[in-house]
Amino acid sequence: MKGAKNDFRPLSYLQPGRNTKVSETMSFIPGQPVTAVVQRIEIRKLRQGEHLILGFSIGGGIDQDPGQNPFSEDKSDKGIYVTRVTPEGPAEVAGLMMGDKVMQVNGWDMTMVTHDQARKRLTKKNEDVVRLLVTRKSLEQAVKHSMM
Amino acid sequence: PPTACGLCQSPEQAPPPTGQDCPQAPAASACGKAQQPPRGPWPIAWEEGPRRHGHGVHLLRVLVLLWSLPGIPQTWDDNWGETTTAVTGTSEHSLSQEDIVRITKDLEDSVGLDCRRYFTLTLAVVLGLLVFLTPLAFLALPHLLWPDKLLVCGTACEGLFISVAFKLLILLLAVWALFFRAPRAGLPRVFVFRALLAVLVLLFVVSYWLFYGVRILDSQDENYQGIVQYAVSLVDALLFIHYLAIVLLELRQLQPAFSVSVTRSTDGETRQYNLGQLSIQRAALAIIENYYRDFFVHNPALLTASKSRAAKHLAGLKVYNVDGEFPATPATGPGNNAATGLAHSQSRAMIAAAARRRDTNHNELYYEEAEHERRVRKRKARLVVAVEEAFTHIKRMQEEEQKKAPGDVMDPREAAQAIFPSMARSLQKYLRTTRQQHCHSMESIQQHLAFCITNNMTPKAFLESYLTPGPTLQYGRERWLARQWTLVSEASVTSGLKEGAIFLLKCIDFSLVVTVKRIPYIQLSEEFIDPKSHKFVLRLQSETSV
């Protein structure tokens, strides 16, 4: 679904910082707009031999089985999740945590992609920096607490 | 006009004549100098080099080509008076076509084998008569010898008579079906199973006669029913022996147990066959019958190219011993080391020189083959067009039309003769290019054409038998050059096939090398899959590290 971001499904992300206002929970109904609290994470790729690595592993995708995802709340969520973060890697340094759901990579949507498309968008050879928008449960709670 | 110098052969690839005809006078003396000409397929004479003079008529070509004029090239060699000739190895072993035909005729005239056939035939007839007449004799003799003393036996005996009659009839039909067949081959040794069965039958019948003679004839037994039952038991046992014969002779070798690989020695064509447990001679027979059906016909004209290349290799270097003795056949002994050493060094020198020489044979071969292919394809295109056009000249007439216009009506043979000339030339050229011209005579082509016309075949169907070489069966009987085969085997020919056995089937032109391998034991196991068990899910969560 390459042109998905142009199609039917408008996304609205609320950029964080410290003062974000969010009222919706992170639910996932296909075809409906998704609202989530996201954190912007900028990872600088590390050169290891001939590869540029980011230092984490992803799982999920619209061609994968969502029931097996240990990190998702809603077991029908086919998004891309971070399953492992290598210690002292560029991702950990930038603040990525295990269990995060990746919503965008450098502007490209990640909520409706296949596993391979996600991998490709993260591992483009001509990009040194990837800017991810990730969301996690604790962010939402943090926002709620801060509003109260 | 050709000269009278008929002894020598001129080769096909002779250099073009220098413009001078072979003068009459020197030809005679030149021929007197000439050595025994090599007889064989034409390129053999090529390497003789300086001996080309006069005209030569290729014996081989005259015998087999029916349309072409025999080639009579005239070459005049300026150096005929001054050259020496050397006889190369190849010319000693070649046979001309004449020799081949002569040998075949000699073999076919031999009579020795027929005596054995008649002997076995008479033996079989005697045995058969003995077998059939014995039960009848058992039944009839008491009535003839002591009719008064016999007890009258009523319905039981009559029932037994009927059963004897029918069983004998069945036995007669069964023996006719199994044994009364035209012999299809003469094998070198006796057929072991048949001999065993004949001995068994003979022993059996003889023992029954012995018993009959001693216990019944001598004592003049009155119990006729017992005698009839005795005869019935004989017929039953004969039927069982016939069952044994079927199993041993026919059924046992049906199950394939060996896989034999048959290779023709001249061009390497190989086929595989599955055979059962047979003796080597019966396996050889089965292989030969399959050979006539499967292998492409043996065409010696296709082998001349490689022979000429081999001849050129040999002709390239000649080793002359200018210092005196010939290192001829080495005798045994200690003083002989010098001679063998000389021979060794000569061969080594030849090999070294051959390696050093800039050999462009492969280049020639490549371009020659490409050129030949192109020529064949061009001729084939012309041929196909000519034949298709020729076929359009003919139209089949229907029944009603036949009565209306009886003018130009032709039967298939005449129709074939009418359209043949328009395609004859291109067909002849094509056959010449593919070197098949001796396989097809004009008569056979016209016959085939008439056959195709009668059966409504298309031009492509007519051409198919000329475009590809077919099995030997397809050609006339005179092409079956060898019906006399020789079985060369290290193991006895009546022994069974074994893993790794190798034997040869030789005929005059070539031989078939047969290798035997056992078919492996196959262990087959079963696995049951419930049709409801075909279920699918999306792929497991795969994890990729980035």
XYZ file of C-alpha atoms in Angstrom:
694
model
C 0.000 0.000 0.000
C 2.483 2.561 -1.137
C 0.264 5.399 -1.848
C -1.637 4.748 1.305
C -0.634 7.946 2.887
C -2.341 9.839 0.146
C -5.463 7.796 0.265
C -8.396 7.376 2.442
C -6.918 7.524 5.860
C -5.953 10.868 7.278
C -3.607 10.711 10.188
C -3.478 13.249 12.815
C -0.553 13.161 15.105
C -0.133 15.580 17.880
C 3.433 16.591 18.109
C 4.686 16.323 21.636
C 7.146 18.382 23.333
C 5.864 18.773 26.791
C 2.565 20.355 26.211
C 0.381 18.213 24.141
C -3.254 17.799 24.422
C -4.667 14.444 23.720
C -8.073 13.183 24.425
C -8.365 9.999 22.429
C -6.841 6.697 23.302
C -4.745 4.820 20.938
C -7.264 2.618 19.238
C -7.004 1.127 15.914
C -10.018 0.836 13.632
C -9.085 0.356 10.002
C -10.352 3.163 7.868
C -10.767 5.591 10.768
C -8.329 8.286 11.628
C -5.849 7.415 14.302
C -4.930 9.780 17.015
C -1.930 9.155 19.232
C 0.610 10.830 21.396
C 3.909 10.539 19.705
C 7.455 11.238 20.554
C 9.881 12.401 17.960
C 13.117 10.447 17.992
C 16.050 11.224 15.800
C 18.500 8.431 15.255
C 21.818 8.858 13.609
C 22.857 5.783 11.737
C 26.073 4.119 12.719
C 28.415 2.765 10.106
C 29.470 -0.777 10.769
C 31.538 -2.179 7.961
C 29.534 -1.479 4.877
C 26.205 -1.276 6.591
C 24.452 1.559 8.299
C 22.705 0.232 11.317
C 20.168 1.759 13.609
C 20.404 -0.666 16.482
C 16.918 -2.048 16.932
C 14.640 -4.725 15.552
C 11.144 -4.321 14.255
C 8.221 -6.666 14.048
C 4.744 -6.466 12.658
C 3.227 -5.308 9.406
C 0.027 -5.797 7.504
C 1.251 -9.138 6.147
C 2.133 -10.498 9.556
C 0.048 -12.178 12.210
C -0.981 -9.474 14.722
C -1.973 -11.936 17.402
C 1.649 -12.791 18.021
C 2.696 -9.274 18.874
C 3.578 -9.165 22.558
C 3.709 -5.386 22.737
C 0.429 -4.359 21.245
C -2.636 -3.677 23.377
C -5.075 -4.335 20.655
C -4.307 -7.700 19.178
C -5.586 -6.697 15.782
C -3.063 -3.911 15.457
C -0.883 -4.543 12.465
C 1.516 -1.735 13.010
C 5.276 -1.807 13.241
C 6.600 -2.339 16.750
C 10.067 -2.194 18.156
C 10.862 -5.620 19.464
C 14.444 -5.249 20.565
C 16.855 -2.448 21.143
C 20.534 -3.235 21.117
C 22.209 -1.799 24.181
C 24.462 1.192 23.545
C 23.244 1.335 19.971
C 22.212 4.518 18.220
C 18.538 3.792 18.875
C 18.965 3.410 22.596
C 21.058 6.542 22.740
C 18.303 8.444 20.961
C 15.709 7.260 23.406
C 13.902 4.477 21.589
C 12.448 1.846 23.864
C 11.291 -1.707 23.372
C 7.600 -1.965 22.663
C 7.298 1.357 20.880
C 5.053 1.526 17.932
C 6.560 3.332 14.986
C 4.060 5.694 13.367
C 6.187 7.553 10.857
C 9.693 7.385 9.485
C 11.035 10.500 7.857
C 7.503 11.449 6.939
C 6.540 8.089 5.584
C 3.655 6.405 7.266
C 4.278 3.155 9.092
C 0.850 2.174 10.306
C -0.254 0.474 7.075
C 2.839 -1.046 5.572
C 4.113 -4.539 5.052
C 7.032 -5.738 7.077
C 9.388 -5.505 4.157
C 8.309 -1.998 3.242
C 8.976 -0.901 6.782
C 12.404 -2.440 6.700
C 13.183 -0.723 3.434
C 12.085 2.669 4.680
C 14.311 2.395 7.667
C 17.348 1.152 5.828
C 17.697 3.563 2.984
C 21.342 3.788 2.130
C 21.403 7.473 1.293
C 19.944 8.634 4.567
C 22.131 9.156 7.552
C 19.442 10.215 9.943
C 16.018 8.832 10.480
C 13.375 10.775 12.301
C 10.828 8.502 13.796
C 7.528 9.269 15.403
C 6.861 6.589 17.965
C 4.146 6.088 20.452
C 3.853 4.095 23.642
C 1.381 3.635 26.407
C 3.415 5.470 28.968
C 3.348 8.606 26.862
C -0.388 8.757 26.969
C -0.457 8.266 30.674
C 2.175 10.903 31.102
C 0.080 13.352 29.159
C -3.022 12.484 31.138
C -1.224 13.000 34.408
C 0.157 16.271 33.258
C -3.286 17.466 32.337
C -4.777 16.647 35.628
C 37.975 -39.448 -71.230
C 39.359 -41.363 -68.328
C 42.580 -43.211 -68.649
C 43.076 -46.873 -68.170
C 45.004 -46.558 -64.962
C 42.421 -48.260 -62.857
C 44.480 -49.469 -59.973
C 44.847 -46.354 -57.971
C 42.216 -44.394 -56.201
C 42.082 -40.694 -56.218
C 40.756 -38.998 -53.167
C 37.852 -36.654 -52.910
C 39.859 -33.787 -51.645
C 42.449 -33.994 -54.354
C 43.920 -30.674 -55.403
C 42.410 -29.333 -58.567
C 43.870 -30.754 -61.725
C 46.650 -28.744 -63.187
C 45.074 -28.799 -66.547
C 46.960 -31.684 -68.024
C 45.310 -34.937 -68.767
C 46.845 -38.108 -67.675
C 48.851 -39.200 -70.694
C 48.469 -42.750 -71.789
C 52.038 -43.966 -71.920
C 53.393 -43.003 -68.523
C 50.220 -44.111 -66.849
C 50.905 -47.731 -67.463
C 54.408 -47.635 -66.110
C 53.331 -45.434 -63.240
C 50.784 -47.962 -62.296
C 53.388 -50.621 -62.371
C 55.241 -48.706 -59.702
C 52.245 -48.177 -57.542
C 51.841 -50.271 -54.478
C 48.731 -52.051 -53.342
C 46.118 -49.296 -53.217
C 44.303 -48.891 -49.994
C 40.698 -49.827 -50.319
C 38.248 -48.098 -48.104
C 36.070 -45.079 -47.680
C 37.425 -42.373 -49.799
C 39.452 -40.135 -47.472
C 41.848 -42.959 -46.612
C 43.770 -42.528 -49.800
C 44.250 -38.859 -49.132
C 47.233 -39.142 -46.948
C 49.184 -41.157 -49.452
C 50.064 -37.840 -50.911
C 52.244 -38.149 -53.902
C 50.581 -41.243 -55.285
C 47.660 -39.482 -56.789
C 47.754 -39.964 -60.453
C 45.604 -41.286 -63.161
C 41.944 -41.588 -62.527
C 40.325 -43.546 -59.878
C 36.886 -44.899 -59.656
C 35.568 -45.031 -56.192
C 34.301 -48.528 -55.776
C 32.284 -47.531 -52.774
C 30.417 -44.834 -54.630
C 29.599 -46.918 -57.632
C 27.991 -49.585 -55.548
C 25.685 -47.453 -53.525
C 24.834 -44.315 -55.406
C 22.175 -44.890 -57.924
C 21.636 -41.487 -59.381
C 24.945 -39.746 -59.487
C 27.647 -40.366 -61.933
C 30.687 -41.765 -60.286
C 33.187 -39.037 -59.760
C 36.136 -39.333 -62.072
C 38.514 -36.607 -61.158
C 41.671 -36.450 -63.090
C 44.733 -35.311 -61.340
C 48.160 -35.318 -62.684
C 50.958 -35.431 -60.284
C 54.225 -34.039 -61.487
C 56.345 -35.975 -59.117
C 55.154 -39.448 -59.681
C 58.492 -40.748 -60.669
C 60.403 -39.571 -57.636
C 58.370 -40.266 -54.599
C 58.296 -43.013 -52.097
C 55.219 -44.128 -50.425
C 54.621 -45.235 -46.921
C 51.839 -47.463 -45.906
C 50.109 -45.980 -42.907
C 48.404 -47.915 -40.231
C 44.899 -47.116 -41.251
C 45.028 -48.602 -44.693
C 45.853 -52.055 -43.434
C 42.625 -52.452 -41.593
C 40.097 -51.028 -43.937
C 37.639 -53.084 -45.874
C 36.091 -52.052 -49.088
C 32.397 -52.377 -49.596
C 33.021 -55.380 -51.805
C 34.597 -57.309 -49.011
C 31.728 -56.530 -46.756
C 29.156 -57.764 -49.201
C 31.152 -60.886 -49.861
C 31.449 -61.761 -46.226
C 27.788 -61.295 -45.643
C 26.945 -63.618 -48.472
C 29.287 -66.253 -47.143
C 27.711 -66.149 -43.765
C 24.208 -66.386 -45.071
C 24.999 -69.461 -47.047
C 26.131 -71.451 -44.099
C 23.948 -74.429 -43.308
C 25.263 -75.664 -40.012
C 22.570 -74.115 -37.877
C 19.659 -75.689 -39.687
C 20.530 -79.201 -38.653
C 20.129 -78.243 -35.039
C 16.767 -76.695 -35.698
C 15.404 -79.811 -37.367
C 16.769 -81.989 -34.612
C 14.988 -80.018 -31.924
C 11.841 -79.956 -34.014
C 11.691 -83.716 -34.367
C 12.420 -84.175 -30.708
C 9.580 -81.870 -29.805
C 7.163 -83.641 -32.123
C 8.045 -87.034 -30.708
C 7.614 -85.822 -27.169
C 4.282 -84.224 -27.998
C 2.922 -87.338 -29.580
C 4.059 -89.411 -26.646
C 2.355 -87.080 -24.227
C -0.967 -87.046 -26.033
C -1.211 -90.654 -26.910
C -0.259 -91.991 -23.491
C -3.586 -91.382 -21.716
C -5.500 -92.742 -24.678
C -3.271 -95.792 -24.683
C -3.846 -96.268 -20.960
C -7.569 -96.232 -21.551
C -7.609 -98.363 -24.662
C -5.131 -101.107 -23.829
C -7.240 -102.965 -21.243
C -10.099 -103.169 -23.705
C -7.790 -104.584 -26.320
C -5.849 -107.021 -24.190
C -8.269 -108.471 -21.671
C -11.776 -107.307 -22.526
C -13.564 -110.224 -20.854
C -12.045 -109.770 -17.441
C -12.872 -106.084 -17.128
C -15.532 -105.017 -14.696
C -18.258 -103.000 -16.264
C -18.065 -99.520 -14.974
C -21.008 -97.288 -15.429
C -21.639 -93.612 -15.033
C -18.566 -92.930 -12.968
C -16.308 -94.017 -15.772
C -18.255 -92.142 -18.361
C -17.931 -89.016 -16.308
C -14.229 -89.593 -16.113
C -14.061 -90.150 -19.846
C -15.612 -86.763 -20.454
C -13.202 -85.090 -18.089
C -10.225 -86.805 -19.732
C -11.424 -85.681 -23.125
C -11.809 -82.068 -22.125
C -8.600 -81.946 -20.217
C -6.759 -83.335 -23.198
C -8.380 -80.726 -25.396
C -7.338 -77.947 -23.038
C -3.831 -79.353 -22.901
C -3.718 -79.448 -26.663
C -4.770 -75.829 -26.995
C -2.373 -74.727 -24.272
C 0.578 -76.489 -25.828
C -0.308 -75.060 -29.195
C -0.436 -71.564 -27.714
C 2.830 -71.807 -25.880
C 5.080 -73.868 -28.060
C 3.798 -73.778 -31.614
C 5.240 -70.463 -32.576
C 7.603 -69.712 -35.374
C 11.095 -69.566 -33.951
C 12.265 -66.036 -34.079
C 15.953 -66.534 -33.558
C 18.691 -69.081 -33.409
C 20.520 -68.865 -30.133
C 24.043 -70.147 -29.648
C 23.364 -72.470 -26.761
C 20.413 -74.601 -25.873
C 17.583 -72.978 -24.032
C 18.074 -74.304 -20.529
C 14.538 -74.110 -19.226
C 13.081 -75.810 -22.242
C 15.552 -78.610 -22.016
C 14.762 -79.076 -18.338
C 11.064 -79.162 -19.010
C 11.433 -81.664 -21.800
C 13.484 -83.930 -19.554
C 10.930 -83.581 -16.807
C 8.060 -84.504 -19.073
C 9.930 -87.444 -20.447
C 10.801 -88.774 -17.014
C 7.283 -88.288 -15.883
C 5.723 -90.123 -18.775
C 8.274 -92.892 -18.607
C 7.641 -93.441 -14.923
C 3.911 -93.598 -15.513
C 4.441 -96.151 -18.257
C 6.659 -98.176 -15.993
C 4.072 -98.246 -13.311
C 1.351 -99.065 -15.801
C 3.360 -101.805 -17.386
C 4.281 -103.490 -14.139
C 1.175 -103.136 -12.064
C -1.587 -103.134 -14.631
C -0.481 -104.854 -17.813
C 1.383 -107.639 -16.147
C -1.248 -108.388 -13.591
C -4.165 -107.619 -15.903
C -6.071 -105.585 -13.389
C -9.862 -105.834 -13.686
C -10.726 -102.622 -11.962
C -11.310 -100.451 -14.980
C -12.385 -97.485 -12.941
C -9.044 -97.465 -11.231
C -7.290 -97.476 -14.569
C -9.406 -94.607 -15.802
C -8.627 -92.650 -12.672
C -4.964 -93.372 -13.231
C -5.203 -91.923 -16.728
C -7.017 -88.871 -15.366
C -4.263 -88.312 -12.839
C -1.729 -88.409 -15.639
C -3.555 -85.731 -17.589
C -3.892 -83.593 -14.470
C -0.202 -83.829 -13.805
C 0.528 -82.894 -17.414
C -1.589 -79.804 -17.033
C 0.380 -78.856 -13.949
C 3.626 -79.345 -15.818
C 2.284 -77.044 -18.464
C 1.575 -74.475 -15.786
C 5.159 -74.833 -14.658
C 6.276 -74.275 -18.227
C 4.316 -71.056 -18.478
C 5.765 -69.736 -15.262
C 9.337 -70.633 -16.113
C 9.346 -69.631 -19.735
C 7.043 -66.669 -19.868
C 6.168 -65.206 -16.532
C 9.441 -65.200 -14.706
C 11.150 -62.598 -16.852
C 8.254 -60.190 -17.034
C 9.083 -58.415 -13.837
C 11.911 -55.981 -14.584
C 14.989 -56.608 -12.518
C 17.868 -55.218 -14.545
C 18.448 -52.043 -16.437
C 20.744 -52.511 -19.396
C 22.450 -49.714 -21.222
C 23.201 -50.361 -24.888
C 25.743 -48.236 -26.746
C 26.607 -48.433 -30.393
C 30.319 -48.384 -30.882
C 30.462 -46.278 -34.033
C 28.530 -43.210 -33.027
C 27.849 -43.657 -29.354
C 24.075 -43.689 -29.506
C 22.814 -45.081 -26.217
C 19.533 -46.422 -25.000
C 18.402 -48.041 -21.806
C 16.044 -50.962 -21.438
C 14.515 -52.756 -18.524
C 14.776 -56.518 -18.607
C 13.733 -59.257 -16.268
C 15.750 -62.180 -15.061
C 17.007 -63.613 -18.294
C 19.978 -65.560 -19.440
C 22.543 -63.560 -21.357
C 21.556 -65.019 -24.709
C 17.880 -64.284 -24.242
C 18.723 -60.786 -23.034
C 20.858 -60.324 -26.138
C 17.906 -61.371 -28.278
C 15.593 -58.895 -26.586
C 18.175 -56.153 -27.001
C 18.638 -56.841 -30.691
C 14.925 -56.747 -31.301
C 14.735 -53.425 -29.519
C 17.750 -52.215 -31.457
C 15.949 -52.585 -34.757
C 13.074 -50.590 -33.441
C 14.779 -47.822 -31.506
C 18.218 -47.030 -32.800
C 18.632 -44.795 -35.782
C 19.871 -46.591 -38.820
C 23.606 -47.032 -38.995
C 24.947 -44.621 -41.553
C 28.630 -45.148 -42.251
C 28.753 -42.016 -44.376
C 28.406 -39.877 -41.290
C 31.576 -41.233 -39.763
C 33.945 -40.357 -42.547
C 34.602 -36.867 -41.268
C 36.087 -38.005 -37.994
C 38.052 -40.709 -39.780
C 39.582 -38.157 -42.093
C 40.527 -35.979 -39.162
C 42.161 -38.930 -37.480
C 43.993 -39.717 -40.674
C 45.251 -36.191 -40.917
C 46.590 -36.396 -37.401
C 48.543 -39.479 -38.261
C 49.707 -38.156 -41.547
C 51.060 -34.992 -40.075
C 54.159 -36.489 -38.618
C 56.102 -39.434 -39.781
C 59.037 -40.801 -37.933
C 61.850 -42.108 -40.088
C 64.705 -44.002 -38.662
C 67.579 -42.918 -40.848
C 70.228 -44.772 -38.952
C 69.502 -48.293 -40.060
C 67.592 -50.847 -38.060
C 63.891 -50.926 -37.847
C 62.617 -51.204 -34.347
C 60.156 -53.832 -35.399
C 58.235 -56.145 -33.147
C 60.183 -56.339 -29.967
C 61.260 -59.838 -29.051
C 61.676 -60.757 -25.447
C 65.072 -60.661 -23.964
C 67.466 -58.432 -22.183
C 69.160 -57.208 -25.309
C 65.964 -55.716 -26.478
C 65.812 -52.734 -24.234
C 67.421 -50.593 -26.840
C 64.720 -51.320 -29.367
C 61.852 -50.677 -26.986
C 63.618 -47.617 -25.718
C 63.880 -46.416 -29.276
C 60.191 -47.012 -29.866
C 59.331 -45.171 -26.677
C 61.457 -42.194 -27.558
C 59.984 -42.098 -31.021
C 56.462 -41.975 -29.684
C 57.416 -39.371 -27.172
C 58.997 -37.290 -29.862
C 55.882 -37.559 -31.962
C 53.656 -36.514 -29.123
C 55.867 -33.577 -28.290
C 55.985 -32.454 -31.886
C 52.260 -32.784 -32.233
C 51.755 -30.667 -29.160
C 54.068 -28.020 -30.402
C 52.576 -27.840 -33.839
C 50.045 -25.090 -34.124
C 46.984 -27.196 -34.521
C 44.067 -25.452 -36.133
C 41.930 -28.518 -36.558
C 39.377 -27.346 -34.069
C 38.967 -24.121 -35.943
C 38.399 -25.934 -39.200
C 35.923 -28.237 -37.585
C 33.932 -25.388 -36.134
C 33.626 -23.465 -39.333
C 33.019 -26.571 -41.370
C 30.189 -27.602 -39.143
C 28.629 -24.160 -39.182
C 28.851 -24.085 -42.943
C 27.373 -27.569 -43.241
C 24.479 -26.623 -41.019
C 23.742 -23.583 -43.081
C 23.822 -25.608 -46.267
C 21.538 -28.255 -44.867
C 19.029 -25.679 -43.787
C 19.032 -23.980 -47.134
C 18.495 -27.231 -48.976
C 15.799 -28.202 -46.569
C 13.932 -24.964 -47.178
C 14.059 -25.496 -50.927
C 12.952 -29.062 -50.519
C 9.977 -28.219 -48.370
C 8.780 -25.613 -50.812
C 9.208 -27.929 -53.776
C 7.321 -30.753 -52.126
C 4.468 -28.566 -51.027
C 4.141 -27.218 -54.511
C 4.223 -30.689 -55.988
C 1.449 -31.858 -53.730
C -0.799 -29.063 -54.879
C -0.819 -30.519 -58.368
C -2.752 -33.528 -57.210
C -6.353 -33.639 -56.169
C -8.293 -36.606 -54.967
C -11.324 -37.391 -57.097
C -14.601 -38.290 -55.500
C -16.694 -41.278 -56.491
C -19.243 -39.369 -58.531
C -16.635 -37.419 -60.403
C -14.851 -40.589 -61.326
C -17.745 -41.775 -63.384
C -18.219 -38.454 -65.065
C -14.711 -37.794 -66.340
C -12.726 -40.954 -66.904
C -10.152 -39.107 -68.917
C -7.128 -38.288 -66.883
C -7.778 -40.506 -63.935
C -4.621 -41.954 -62.403
C -4.048 -44.508 -59.733
C -1.701 -43.603 -56.859
C 1.379 -45.013 -58.496
C 0.910 -43.022 -61.657
C 0.096 -39.920 -59.691
C 3.297 -40.330 -57.734
C 5.288 -40.756 -60.902
C 3.652 -37.659 -62.309
C 4.595 -35.311 -59.512
C 7.893 -36.864 -58.603
C 10.093 -35.093 -61.193
C 9.265 -31.662 -59.811
C 10.682 -32.496 -56.416
C 13.283 -35.027 -57.414
C 16.158 -32.648 -57.820
C 15.773 -30.822 -54.529
C 15.215 -34.082 -52.704
C 18.308 -35.577 -54.223
C 20.373 -32.561 -53.259
C 19.098 -32.632 -49.742
C 19.859 -36.310 -49.335
C 23.329 -35.782 -50.702
C 24.007 -32.986 -48.252
C 22.887 -35.037 -45.287
C 24.647 -38.104 -46.666
C 21.568 -40.265 -46.713
C 21.450 -40.869 -50.421
C 22.326 -44.521 -50.190
C 19.481 -45.241 -47.813
C 16.778 -44.272 -50.285
C 16.510 -45.471 -53.841
C 14.357 -43.744 -56.385
C 11.977 -46.677 -56.387
C 11.510 -46.551 -52.652
C 10.868 -42.814 -52.745
C 8.201 -43.194 -55.383
C 6.628 -46.000 -53.425
C 6.562 -43.876 -50.334
C 5.060 -41.009 -52.287
C 2.290 -43.228 -53.631
C 1.656 -44.488 -50.118
C 1.357 -40.943 -48.772
C -0.947 -39.881 -51.552
C -3.210 -42.864 -51.027
C -3.521 -42.170 -47.334
C -4.142 -38.444 -47.606
C -0.952 -37.431 -45.944
C 0.338 -33.907 -45.985
C 3.659 -32.962 -47.584
C 5.169 -32.629 -44.138
C 4.211 -36.208 -43.350
C 5.818 -37.348 -46.576
C 9.009 -35.491 -45.831
C 9.372 -36.607 -42.271
C 10.995 -39.880 -43.161
C 13.718 -38.049 -45.085
C 14.364 -35.201 -42.723
C 15.162 -37.327 -39.721
C 16.903 -40.669 -39.754
C 14.580 -43.357 -38.618
C 15.006 -46.731 -36.978
C 16.378 -49.545 -39.031
C 12.946 -51.100 -39.419
C 11.845 -48.191 -41.512
C 14.191 -48.944 -44.345
C 14.008 -51.811 -46.729
C 15.301 -55.223 -45.814
C 18.490 -54.723 -47.713
C 19.458 -52.054 -45.216
C 19.369 -54.535 -42.406
C 22.997 -55.103 -43.153
C 23.504 -57.577 -40.400
C 21.213 -60.356 -39.440
C 24.124 -62.360 -38.209
C 25.109 -61.201 -34.769
C 27.854 -62.557 -32.574
C 27.594 -62.556 -28.833
C 30.889 -61.924 -27.109
C 30.767 -62.521 -23.416
C 33.116 -63.496 -20.647
C 30.463 -65.274 -18.656
C 28.668 -68.280 -20.064
C 25.807 -67.222 -22.279
C 23.307 -69.435 -20.539
C 24.052 -67.893 -17.174
C 21.752 -65.195 -15.911
C 22.258 -61.476 -16.020
C 24.241 -60.089 -13.135
C 25.026 -56.649 -11.853
C 28.011 -55.263 -13.699
C 28.014 -57.796 -16.510
C 29.302 -56.494 -19.819
C 28.925 -58.214 -23.125
C 29.175 -57.295 -26.779
C 26.914 -57.900 -29.700
C 29.037 -57.744 -32.765
C 27.954 -57.422 -36.306
C 30.081 -56.602 -39.282
C 29.873 -52.833 -39.246
C 29.678 -52.059 -35.595
C 29.124 -53.552 -32.214
C 26.742 -52.904 -29.393
C 28.250 -52.669 -25.948
C 25.818 -53.732 -23.249
C 26.234 -52.931 -19.573
C 23.938 -54.422 -16.984
C 22.873 -52.797 -13.753
C 20.455 -54.066 -11.215
C 17.340 -52.053 -10.499
C 17.614 -51.097 -6.833
C 15.244 -52.337 -4.231
C 12.678 -49.641 -3.624
C 11.335 -49.076 -0.157
C 8.010 -47.326 -0.394
C 6.295 -46.008 2.689
C 2.938 -44.372 3.042
C 1.854 -41.133 4.581
C -1.734 -40.234 5.169
C -2.803 -36.614 4.904
C -6.280 -35.714 6.075
C -7.820 -33.423 3.475
C -9.206 -31.282 6.298
C -5.736 -30.631 7.585
C -4.865 -28.138 4.870
C -5.037 -24.922 6.828
C -3.094 -21.712 6.425
C -2.217 -18.749 8.581
C -0.356 -15.611 8.015
C 3.337 -15.804 8.514
C 4.654 -15.773 11.998
C 5.781 -12.546 13.403
C 9.094 -12.048 11.777
C 11.598 -9.773 13.270
C 14.069 -7.804 11.281
C 16.928 -5.902 12.736
C 17.728 -2.585 11.203
